[in-house]
Coordinates of C-alpha atoms and ligand atoms in Angstrom, one line a residue:
M1 CA 48.3 9.4 70.0
T2 CA 45.7 11.4 72.0
N3 CA 42.3 11.6 70.6
K4 CA 40.9 15.2 70.8
D5 CA 39.8 16.6 74.0
H6 CA 35.5 17.1 73.8
T7 CA 35.2 18.6 76.8
D8 CA 35.4 22.3 75.2
L9 CA 35.0 23.0 71.4
S10 CA 38.9 22.7 70.2
G11 CA 37.6 19.3 68.5
L12 CA 34.4 20.4 66.5
C13 CA 34.6 21.7 62.7
I14 CA 31.5 22.7 61.0
H15 CA 30.8 22.7 57.4
T16 CA 29.6 25.5 55.9
V17 CA 26.6 23.9 54.2
T18 CA 25.3 23.6 57.9
T19 CA 25.0 26.6 58.2
R20 CA 24.3 27.7 54.4
P21 CA 22.4 30.9 54.8
W22 CA 25.2 32.8 56.1
D23 CA 28.8 33.5 53.2
I24 CA 32.4 31.8 54.3
E25 CA 33.1 35.4 55.6
E26 CA 30.3 35.3 58.3
A27 CA 30.3 31.6 58.7
A28 CA 34.2 32.0 59.4
K29 CA 34.0 34.9 62.0
R30 CA 31.1 33.7 63.7
Y31 CA 32.5 29.9 64.5
S32 CA 35.0 31.8 65.6
A33 CA 33.5 33.9 68.1
A34 CA 31.5 31.1 69.0
G35 CA 35.0 28.6 69.8
V36 CA 35.3 26.0 67.2
K37 CA 38.5 25.1 66.0
G38 CA 37.7 23.8 62.2
I39 CA 35.9 25.0 59.2
S40 CA 35.2 21.9 56.2
V41 CA 34.9 24.0 53.0
W42 CA 32.1 23.7 50.0
R43 CA 32.7 24.7 47.3
D44 CA 29.5 27.0 46.6
V45 CA 31.2 29.0 49.3
L46 CA 34.8 29.7 47.3
E47 CA 32.2 30.9 43.9
G48 CA 33.7 34.1 42.9
R49 CA 36.2 34.7 45.5
D50 CA 40.0 34.8 45.6
I51 CA 40.7 31.1 47.5
R52 CA 43.6 31.8 48.5
Q53 CA 43.1 34.9 50.9
T54 CA 39.9 33.4 51.4
G55 CA 42.5 30.4 53.4
E56 CA 44.5 33.4 55.3
M57 CA 41.1 34.2 56.2
I58 CA 40.1 31.4 57.5
R59 CA 43.3 30.9 59.6
D60 CA 42.8 34.8 60.4
H61 CA 40.1 33.9 62.3
D62 CA 42.2 30.6 64.4
L63 CA 40.0 27.9 62.4
S64 CA 41.7 25.2 60.4
V65 CA 40.5 24.1 57.2
V66 CA 39.5 20.4 57.9
S67 CA 38.2 20.2 54.2
L68 CA 37.1 21.1 51.1
C69 CA 33.4 19.5 50.5
R70 CA 33.8 17.6 47.5
G71 CA 34.9 15.9 44.6
G72 CA 34.2 12.6 43.0
F73 CA 30.9 12.6 40.9
F74 CA 33.4 10.5 38.6
A75 CA 30.2 7.3 37.3
S76 CA 29.0 7.9 33.9
K77 CA 28.3 5.6 31.4
D78 CA 28.9 9.6 28.9
H79 CA 32.5 8.7 28.3
N80 CA 32.3 12.9 27.7
K81 CA 30.8 13.0 31.5
R82 CA 33.3 10.4 32.8
S83 CA 35.8 13.3 31.6
V84 CA 34.2 16.1 33.0
A85 CA 34.5 15.3 36.2
I86 CA 37.9 14.1 36.0
E87 CA 38.8 18.0 34.5
D88 CA 36.3 18.7 37.7
N89 CA 37.7 17.0 40.3
K90 CA 41.7 17.9 39.4
R91 CA 40.2 21.5 39.7
A92 CA 39.2 21.2 43.4
I93 CA 42.1 19.6 44.4
E94 CA 43.6 23.4 43.4
E95 CA 41.1 24.9 45.0
A96 CA 42.2 23.0 48.2
A97 CA 45.7 23.6 47.3
L98 CA 44.7 26.8 47.6
L99 CA 42.5 27.2 50.4
G100 CA 45.0 25.4 52.6
A101 CA 42.6 21.8 52.8
P102 CA 44.7 18.7 52.8
L103 CA 41.5 16.7 52.2
I104 CA 39.2 16.4 49.3
V105 CA 35.4 14.8 50.4
L106 CA 34.3 12.6 47.3
V107 CA 31.1 11.2 46.8
C108 CA 31.8 8.9 44.0
G109 CA 29.1 9.4 42.0
T110 CA 27.0 6.6 40.2
D111 CA 25.0 5.5 37.1
P112 CA 21.1 4.5 37.3
T113 CA 21.2 3.5 33.3
Q114 CA 24.3 0.9 33.9
S115 CA 25.5 -1.2 36.9
L116 CA 26.5 -0.4 40.3
D117 CA 29.5 -2.7 39.3
D118 CA 30.5 -0.4 36.2
S119 CA 29.9 2.8 38.1
R120 CA 32.8 1.2 40.6
K121 CA 35.2 0.4 38.1
Q122 CA 34.2 4.6 36.9
I123 CA 35.2 5.6 40.1
R124 CA 38.2 3.3 40.7
D125 CA 39.7 4.9 37.2
G126 CA 38.6 8.5 37.9
I127 CA 40.2 8.4 41.2
A128 CA 43.6 7.0 39.4
A129 CA 43.3 9.5 37.3
I130 CA 43.3 12.4 39.6
L131 CA 46.2 11.1 42.0
P132 CA 48.6 12.3 40.7
E133 CA 47.7 15.6 41.4
A134 CA 46.5 15.7 44.8
T135 CA 49.5 13.6 45.7
A136 CA 51.6 16.9 44.1
A137 CA 49.8 18.8 46.0
A138 CA 50.1 16.9 48.7
V139 CA 45.9 16.7 49.3
K140 CA 44.9 13.5 50.8
L141 CA 41.0 11.8 49.0
A142 CA 38.6 10.7 51.2
I143 CA 36.0 8.8 50.2
E144 CA 33.1 8.4 52.0
P145 CA 30.4 5.8 51.7
L146 CA 26.9 6.7 51.2
H147 CA 24.1 5.0 52.6
P148 CA 22.5 3.3 49.9
M149 CA 18.7 4.7 49.4
Y150 CA 21.6 7.2 47.7
A151 CA 22.4 3.9 45.8
D152 CA 20.3 6.0 42.2
T153 CA 22.5 9.4 41.5
R154 CA 25.0 9.1 43.9
S155 CA 27.2 6.7 44.5
A156 CA 27.9 3.5 44.5
I157 CA 30.6 3.1 47.6
N158 CA 27.7 2.7 50.6
T159 CA 29.4 0.6 52.7
M160 CA 32.5 0.8 55.0
L161 CA 33.4 -2.2 53.3
Q162 CA 33.1 -1.2 49.8
A163 CA 35.0 2.2 51.1
N164 CA 37.7 0.3 52.6
D165 CA 38.5 -2.0 49.6
M166 CA 37.9 0.7 47.4
A167 CA 40.7 3.1 49.6
E168 CA 43.4 0.1 50.5
G169 CA 43.7 -1.0 46.3
F170 CA 45.3 2.4 45.7
N171 CA 48.1 1.4 48.8
S172 CA 49.2 5.0 49.1
P173 CA 49.0 7.8 51.9
F174 CA 46.5 9.8 49.9
V175 CA 43.9 7.7 49.5
G176 CA 41.9 7.2 52.6
V177 CA 38.3 6.5 54.2
A178 CA 35.9 9.5 55.6
V179 CA 32.9 8.6 58.3
D180 CA 30.0 10.3 58.2
V181 CA 27.3 8.8 60.8
Y182 CA 24.2 9.2 58.5
H183 CA 25.2 7.3 55.8
V184 CA 26.4 4.1 58.2
W185 CA 24.9 3.5 61.1
W186 CA 22.4 1.1 59.8
D187 CA 25.3 -1.6 59.0
P188 CA 26.2 -4.6 61.0
F189 CA 29.8 -4.7 60.4
L190 CA 30.5 -1.1 61.1
K191 CA 32.5 -1.5 63.9
K192 CA 35.0 -4.1 62.1
E193 CA 35.5 -1.7 59.0
I194 CA 36.6 0.7 61.1
E195 CA 38.6 -1.5 62.9
R196 CA 40.3 -2.1 59.5
C197 CA 40.2 1.1 58.4
G198 CA 42.1 2.5 61.2
E199 CA 44.4 -0.5 61.0
K200 CA 45.4 0.7 57.4
Q201 CA 45.3 4.4 58.9
N202 CA 43.3 5.1 56.3
L203 CA 40.2 6.8 58.4
F204 CA 40.8 10.5 57.5
A205 CA 37.3 12.4 58.6
F206 CA 34.4 12.0 61.1
H207 CA 31.2 13.3 60.0
I208 CA 28.2 13.4 63.0
C209 CA 25.2 14.3 62.5
D210 CA 21.4 12.2 63.4
W211 CA 19.1 10.4 61.9
K212 CA 15.7 12.0 62.6
I213 CA 12.2 9.3 63.5
P214 CA 10.6 10.3 61.2
T215 CA 12.9 11.6 57.8
A216 CA 10.5 13.9 56.3
D217 CA 13.4 14.5 53.4
L218 CA 15.5 11.9 53.1
L219 CA 18.5 14.3 51.6
L220 CA 17.4 17.3 53.8
D221 CA 16.3 16.4 57.1
R222 CA 19.3 15.5 59.1
G223 CA 18.6 15.9 62.5
L224 CA 21.5 17.2 65.6
M225 CA 23.1 15.3 67.2
G226 CA 20.3 13.4 70.2
E227 CA 18.1 13.6 68.1
G228 CA 18.0 11.0 66.5
C229 CA 18.4 7.1 66.5
I230 CA 22.2 7.3 65.6
P231 CA 24.5 6.2 68.1
V232 CA 27.2 8.9 67.8
K233 CA 29.1 9.0 70.9
Q234 CA 29.6 5.2 70.3
I235 CA 31.1 5.3 66.6
R236 CA 33.0 7.8 67.6
S237 CA 34.6 5.9 70.6
W238 CA 35.1 2.5 67.8
V239 CA 36.7 5.6 65.6
E240 CA 38.6 6.5 68.3
A241 CA 40.0 3.5 69.5
A242 CA 40.8 2.7 66.0
G243 CA 43.8 5.9 66.1
F244 CA 41.0 8.9 64.5
N245 CA 42.3 12.2 66.2
G246 CA 41.6 14.7 63.9
F247 CA 38.0 17.3 64.2
N248 CA 34.1 15.7 64.8
E249 CA 32.5 17.4 62.3
V250 CA 28.7 18.6 62.1
E251 CA 27.5 18.7 58.5
I252 CA 23.7 18.9 58.5
F253 CA 21.7 19.4 55.0
S254 CA 18.5 20.6 57.1
G255 CA 15.8 22.7 54.8
S256 CA 14.7 23.5 58.1
Y257 CA 17.8 24.6 60.6
W258 CA 18.1 26.3 56.8
K259 CA 14.8 28.6 57.8
E260 CA 15.9 29.2 61.7
D261 CA 18.5 32.4 62.7
Q262 CA 21.2 30.9 62.3
A263 CA 23.1 31.9 65.4
D264 CA 20.3 30.2 66.6
F265 CA 20.7 27.7 65.1
L266 CA 25.0 27.8 65.7
R267 CA 23.9 27.8 69.4
K268 CA 22.2 24.1 69.3
I269 CA 25.1 22.6 67.3
I270 CA 27.7 23.3 70.4
T271 CA 25.0 22.4 72.8
A272 CA 23.8 18.8 71.1
Y273 CA 28.2 18.8 70.8
K274 CA 28.9 19.5 73.8
D275 CA 26.0 16.8 75.3
L276 CA 27.9 14.7 73.1
S277 CA 30.5 14.2 76.6
N278 CA 27.7 13.8 78.4
E279 CA 26.9 9.9 79.8
R280 CA 23.8 10.4 78.8
I281 CA 23.5 9.8 75.3
Ligands
LIG301 ZN1 29.6 13.9 55.1

């Protein structure tokens, strides 16, 4: 397996949320014109759209749909809410199939009124409930471990070890892991768990950005690669050594970048991506 070439933009994917002020048509047009080759689509940009046609529009721009974001949020003390989440995830699988997205990223969910263990059990049950549909639709599910600061309301899966344990438990080629540097860069077992993930061929996606110092907002102040303290290039080398040859997906939630001219921001993203291949980082 050969790794993506980083000397051009053929390995670069951008999440639609990164350039949130743009609708899907504008994002596809602009990314494509800039030479970007991959797009990960957030479900909000599909509202009111014919999803199949939107997928065709994206491919007409010579872009690969890398993933649909996002599914998950399985955990709740409330049985009805768990059922609603499962139905919503089944809808996400249908949307992914219509769009031509091979993968759904799962932000697994948690409920602070119960234990993290209970939330993890419900996550496991939720994935088990949708796995038949995902398998039938040939849509993969990637468990994304989230930084532990989100263990209160977003995910009870907070380390690569937990994500690997969960994914391996399904023993399915349709359940794997998404590595997002923002969430896992601090983990002393990161390299080891990336290697483990590679051995099981469970490494489905690689998301990049940076951790700004200081971080003004723990959700909406992600930085461009090179702007903070995450050793993105080193983590990428581990991911690639584990056999991953998919896209580098730029996923930046940033209240300040969203206020900028998005064409300028796109240029900055491309520069930051290219700089990752330089020796100085
Ligand atoms: Zn991510």
